Amino acid sequence: TTEGRQSDAAALLRATQALTLPTDLDAMLRAVCAQAALLSGATTTALLVPQADDGALRCVMASGDGAELVLGRRRRLVDRIIGRLTRTQGRLVIDDARHAALLPPALRAHTPLRSIALQTLSAQDRLVGVLAVGHGAPRAFQPAQLQRLEQFAATAAVALENAQLQESLRRSEERYRTLFQNALEIVIALDLEGRITACNRAALQFLRLSPAEVRGRALHIDEVLPAPAVAWVR
């Protein structure tokens, strides 16, 4: 019905808008799982992302019933379920996990879930992750819920990829700052007018100045070179 389509569109809009709020990767992972649960009516959600070292999918976020069974676990892409899902770049629905031949017997026996739906998150034909939702009742997911989840996946994939890039950039900057500060050599950065914009610990010790004293201070050549060298430069 028209009213139903409008309600679905509104729910999807709220879900996608929620992904603009997180400021770090961990918050984005939580937001994706939370919104997936709202859109699908799931009691359990999990987010798996490919690992750079071996291509395995690792569960990096999970919430709800049985979340502890999957959080942190790794599954290789050749796994029967995940392999089929990633090859098709689509969705896989298990109506009753206790009778699903695809699931390992141990998982069938211990999972509190009956209905499971897995949806790939892809950006520019690249697998960003797999979103899994579950419910304790069999055949719990309706077509409209699965369609909302599929539509949400497109936005979630881009948001997740951007958050991963930002996290990678943040870690790279942290590594640079660590190397910069701990370098044994004197490292001083100047602007075009010769004012100090940054210097490491070795430079502070050499100049015998505090960080507050050195910030924005003009650096003269005779402060860093011995007199004979200054005379030669000039």
Short mmCIF file of C-alpha atoms in Angstrom, two decimals:
data_model
loop_
_atom_site.label_atom_id
_atom_site.label_comp_id
_atom_site.label_asym_id
_atom_site.label_seq_id
_atom_site.Cartn_x
_atom_site.Cartn_y
_atom_site.Cartn_z
CA THR A 1 0.00 0.00 0.00
CA THR A 2 1.00 3.63 -0.37
CA GLU A 3 1.02 4.07 3.39
CA GLY A 4 3.28 1.05 3.79
CA ARG A 5 5.74 2.30 1.18
CA GLN A 6 5.84 5.70 2.84
CA SER A 7 6.50 4.08 6.20
CA ASP A 8 9.31 1.97 4.71
CA ALA A 9 10.83 5.04 3.06
CA ALA A 10 10.69 6.99 6.31
CA ALA A 11 12.32 4.13 8.24
CA LEU A 12 15.06 3.84 5.65
CA LEU A 13 15.66 7.59 5.72
CA ARG A 14 16.02 7.58 9.51
CA ALA A 15 18.46 4.66 9.28
CA THR A 16 20.67 6.33 6.68
CA GLN A 17 20.62 9.65 8.55
CA ALA A 18 21.79 7.83 11.69
CA LEU A 19 24.96 6.86 9.84
CA THR A 20 25.97 10.51 9.48
CA LEU A 21 26.32 10.92 13.25
CA PRO A 22 29.20 8.59 14.27
CA THR A 23 32.60 10.23 14.60
CA ASP A 24 34.78 7.10 14.71
CA LEU A 25 34.87 3.57 13.35
CA ASP A 26 33.62 1.87 16.51
CA ALA A 27 30.61 4.17 16.69
CA MET A 28 29.89 3.52 13.01
CA LEU A 29 29.95 -0.25 13.56
CA ARG A 30 27.47 0.10 16.41
CA ALA A 31 25.23 2.38 14.36
CA VAL A 32 25.13 -0.01 11.40
CA CYS A 33 24.13 -2.92 13.64
CA ALA A 34 21.55 -0.89 15.54
CA GLN A 35 19.86 0.41 12.40
CA ALA A 36 19.89 -3.05 10.79
CA ALA A 37 18.05 -4.40 13.81
CA LEU A 38 15.43 -1.65 13.60
CA LEU A 39 14.86 -2.16 9.88
CA SER A 40 14.63 -5.94 10.03
CA GLY A 41 13.08 -6.56 13.43
CA ALA A 42 16.08 -8.72 14.34
CA THR A 43 16.97 -9.68 17.91
CA THR A 44 20.63 -10.24 17.02
CA THR A 45 22.90 -8.37 14.62
CA ALA A 46 26.52 -8.92 13.63
CA LEU A 47 28.91 -7.18 11.28
CA LEU A 48 31.78 -9.06 9.65
CA VAL A 49 34.55 -7.36 7.69
CA PRO A 50 37.36 -8.83 5.51
CA GLN A 51 40.79 -8.92 7.10
CA ALA A 52 43.73 -7.59 5.11
CA ASP A 53 46.10 -10.42 6.06
CA ASP A 54 44.21 -13.49 4.86
CA GLY A 55 40.84 -12.37 3.46
CA ALA A 56 38.92 -14.00 6.30
CA LEU A 57 35.78 -12.33 7.56
CA ARG A 58 36.00 -11.31 11.21
CA CYS A 59 33.02 -10.36 13.35
CA VAL A 60 33.93 -6.88 14.61
CA MET A 61 30.58 -5.95 16.14
CA ALA A 62 27.64 -7.96 17.46
CA SER A 63 24.70 -7.29 19.73
CA GLY A 64 21.66 -9.13 21.02
CA ASP A 65 20.99 -12.80 21.75
CA GLY A 66 23.99 -15.02 21.11
CA ALA A 67 26.28 -12.13 20.19
CA GLU A 68 29.06 -13.62 22.32
CA LEU A 69 29.07 -16.71 20.10
CA VAL A 70 30.23 -14.76 17.03
CA LEU A 71 32.00 -11.62 18.25
CA GLY A 72 35.67 -11.76 17.32
CA ARG A 73 35.31 -14.99 15.36
CA ARG A 74 36.92 -15.34 11.93
CA ARG A 75 35.41 -17.19 8.99
CA ARG A 76 37.31 -17.77 5.76
CA LEU A 77 35.70 -16.87 2.46
CA VAL A 78 35.73 -20.53 1.44
CA ASP A 79 33.22 -21.34 4.17
CA ARG A 80 30.05 -22.88 2.74
CA ILE A 81 27.73 -20.05 3.74
CA ILE A 82 30.00 -17.04 3.54
CA GLY A 83 31.60 -18.35 0.36
CA ARG A 84 28.25 -18.66 -1.39
CA LEU A 85 27.18 -15.24 -0.18
CA THR A 86 30.31 -13.38 -1.23
CA ARG A 87 30.41 -15.04 -4.64
CA THR A 88 26.92 -13.80 -5.43
CA GLN A 89 27.43 -10.40 -3.75
CA GLY A 90 23.90 -10.64 -2.49
CA ARG A 91 21.69 -11.95 0.28
CA LEU A 92 21.21 -15.33 1.91
CA VAL A 93 18.19 -16.16 4.10
CA ILE A 94 18.00 -19.18 6.39
CA ASP A 95 14.41 -19.71 7.55
CA ASP A 96 15.26 -22.24 10.26
CA ALA A 97 18.87 -22.52 11.42
CA ARG A 98 18.24 -25.78 13.29
CA HIS A 99 17.43 -27.55 10.04
CA ALA A 100 19.83 -25.72 7.71
CA ALA A 101 22.28 -28.16 6.14
CA LEU A 102 24.63 -25.27 5.33
CA LEU A 103 25.29 -24.61 9.00
CA PRO A 104 27.83 -26.72 10.91
CA PRO A 105 26.16 -29.16 13.32
CA ALA A 106 27.76 -27.50 16.36
CA LEU A 107 26.33 -24.13 15.39
CA ARG A 108 22.90 -25.58 14.72
CA ALA A 109 22.87 -27.15 18.16
CA HIS A 110 23.97 -24.09 20.14
CA THR A 111 22.63 -21.04 18.33
CA PRO A 112 19.61 -19.37 19.97
CA LEU A 113 18.58 -18.15 16.51
CA ARG A 114 16.17 -19.78 14.12
CA SER A 115 15.95 -17.16 11.34
CA ILE A 116 19.18 -15.73 9.90
CA ALA A 117 19.63 -13.31 7.03
CA LEU A 118 23.02 -12.28 5.66
CA GLN A 119 23.46 -9.26 3.41
CA THR A 120 26.68 -8.22 1.69
CA LEU A 121 27.92 -4.66 1.98
CA SER A 122 29.65 -3.71 -1.28
CA ALA A 123 31.11 -0.42 -2.50
CA GLN A 124 32.28 -0.11 -6.11
CA ASP A 125 32.06 -3.89 -6.52
CA ARG A 126 34.36 -4.43 -3.55
CA LEU A 127 33.23 -6.41 -0.53
CA VAL A 128 33.29 -4.11 2.51
CA GLY A 129 31.54 -6.46 4.91
CA VAL A 130 28.67 -8.82 5.62
CA LEU A 131 25.72 -7.78 7.76
CA ALA A 132 23.99 -10.63 9.59
CA VAL A 133 20.66 -10.38 11.40
CA GLY A 134 18.96 -13.09 13.39
CA HIS A 135 15.75 -13.89 15.23
CA GLY A 136 14.72 -16.57 17.69
CA ALA A 137 11.64 -17.56 15.68
CA PRO A 138 11.70 -19.44 12.36
CA ARG A 139 10.69 -17.57 9.20
CA ALA A 140 10.75 -14.31 11.14
CA PHE A 141 11.86 -11.98 8.35
CA GLN A 142 9.25 -10.62 5.96
CA PRO A 143 10.07 -9.62 2.35
CA ALA A 144 9.59 -5.93 3.15
CA GLN A 145 12.07 -6.13 6.02
CA LEU A 146 14.65 -7.87 3.86
CA GLN A 147 14.16 -5.31 1.11
CA ARG A 148 14.75 -2.47 3.57
CA LEU A 149 17.89 -4.24 4.76
CA GLU A 150 19.15 -4.57 1.19
CA GLN A 151 18.50 -0.89 0.46
CA PHE A 152 20.19 0.10 3.71
CA ALA A 153 23.23 -2.02 2.82
CA ALA A 154 24.23 0.28 -0.04
CA THR A 155 24.47 3.31 2.25
CA ALA A 156 26.00 1.32 5.09
CA ALA A 157 28.77 0.02 2.80
CA VAL A 158 29.83 3.53 1.80
CA ALA A 159 29.61 4.82 5.38
CA LEU A 160 31.63 1.87 6.68
CA GLU A 161 34.28 2.24 4.00
CA ASN A 162 34.65 5.96 4.75
CA ALA A 163 34.91 5.25 8.48
CA GLN A 164 37.60 2.62 7.80
CA LEU A 165 39.56 5.09 5.68
CA GLN A 166 39.32 7.74 8.40
CA GLU A 167 40.47 5.22 11.00
CA SER A 168 43.40 4.21 8.79
CA LEU A 169 44.35 7.87 8.35
CA ARG A 170 44.10 8.48 12.10
CA ARG A 171 46.38 5.52 12.85
CA SER A 172 48.85 6.66 10.21
CA GLU A 173 48.96 10.13 11.76
CA GLU A 174 49.48 8.59 15.20
CA ARG A 175 52.41 6.53 13.90
CA TYR A 176 53.91 9.64 12.30
CA ARG A 177 53.58 11.64 15.53
CA THR A 178 55.17 8.81 17.51
CA LEU A 179 58.12 8.57 15.12
CA PHE A 180 58.44 12.37 15.01
CA GLN A 181 58.46 12.83 18.76
CA ASN A 182 60.73 9.87 19.55
CA ALA A 183 63.33 10.51 16.85
CA LEU A 184 66.84 10.92 18.27
CA GLU A 185 67.64 13.54 15.63
CA ILE A 186 66.58 17.16 16.04
CA VAL A 187 63.53 17.79 13.88
CA ILE A 188 62.12 21.31 13.52
CA ALA A 189 59.41 22.44 11.10
CA LEU A 190 59.25 26.09 10.05
CA ASP A 191 56.74 28.16 8.12
CA LEU A 192 57.72 30.45 5.23
CA GLU A 193 58.55 33.26 7.66
CA GLY A 194 60.91 31.12 9.70
CA ARG A 195 58.61 30.58 12.66
CA ILE A 196 58.55 27.23 14.40
CA THR A 197 55.39 25.24 13.71
CA ALA A 198 56.51 21.93 15.24
CA CYS A 199 59.54 20.33 16.82
CA ASN A 200 60.27 17.05 18.52
CA ARG A 201 61.55 16.32 22.03
CA ALA A 202 65.17 16.24 20.91
CA ALA A 203 64.78 19.75 19.49
CA LEU A 204 63.19 21.04 22.70
CA GLN A 205 66.06 19.65 24.74
CA PHE A 206 68.60 21.15 22.36
CA LEU A 207 66.94 24.59 22.39
CA ARG A 208 66.27 24.32 26.13
CA LEU A 209 62.75 25.60 25.64
CA SER A 210 59.31 24.37 26.64
CA PRO A 211 56.61 23.57 24.03
CA ALA A 212 54.78 26.79 24.99
CA GLU A 213 57.93 28.88 24.55
CA VAL A 214 58.83 27.45 21.17
CA ARG A 215 55.42 27.62 19.49
CA GLY A 216 55.38 30.41 16.87
CA ARG A 217 58.89 31.52 17.80
CA ALA A 218 61.24 32.66 15.05
CA LEU A 219 64.27 30.39 14.75
CA HIS A 220 67.63 31.97 14.12
CA ILE A 221 70.40 30.04 12.43
CA ASP A 222 72.90 30.71 15.21
CA GLU A 223 70.61 28.85 17.63
CA VAL A 224 71.07 25.55 15.83
CA LEU A 225 74.54 25.82 14.26
CA PRO A 226 77.92 26.49 15.93
CA ALA A 227 79.53 29.85 15.26
CA PRO A 228 82.05 28.62 12.62
CA ALA A 229 79.24 27.00 10.65
CA VAL A 230 77.08 30.14 10.89
CA ALA A 231 79.91 32.23 9.53
CA TRP A 232 80.40 29.81 6.64
CA VAL A 233 76.67 29.81 5.77
CA ARG A 234 76.50 33.59 5.81
#
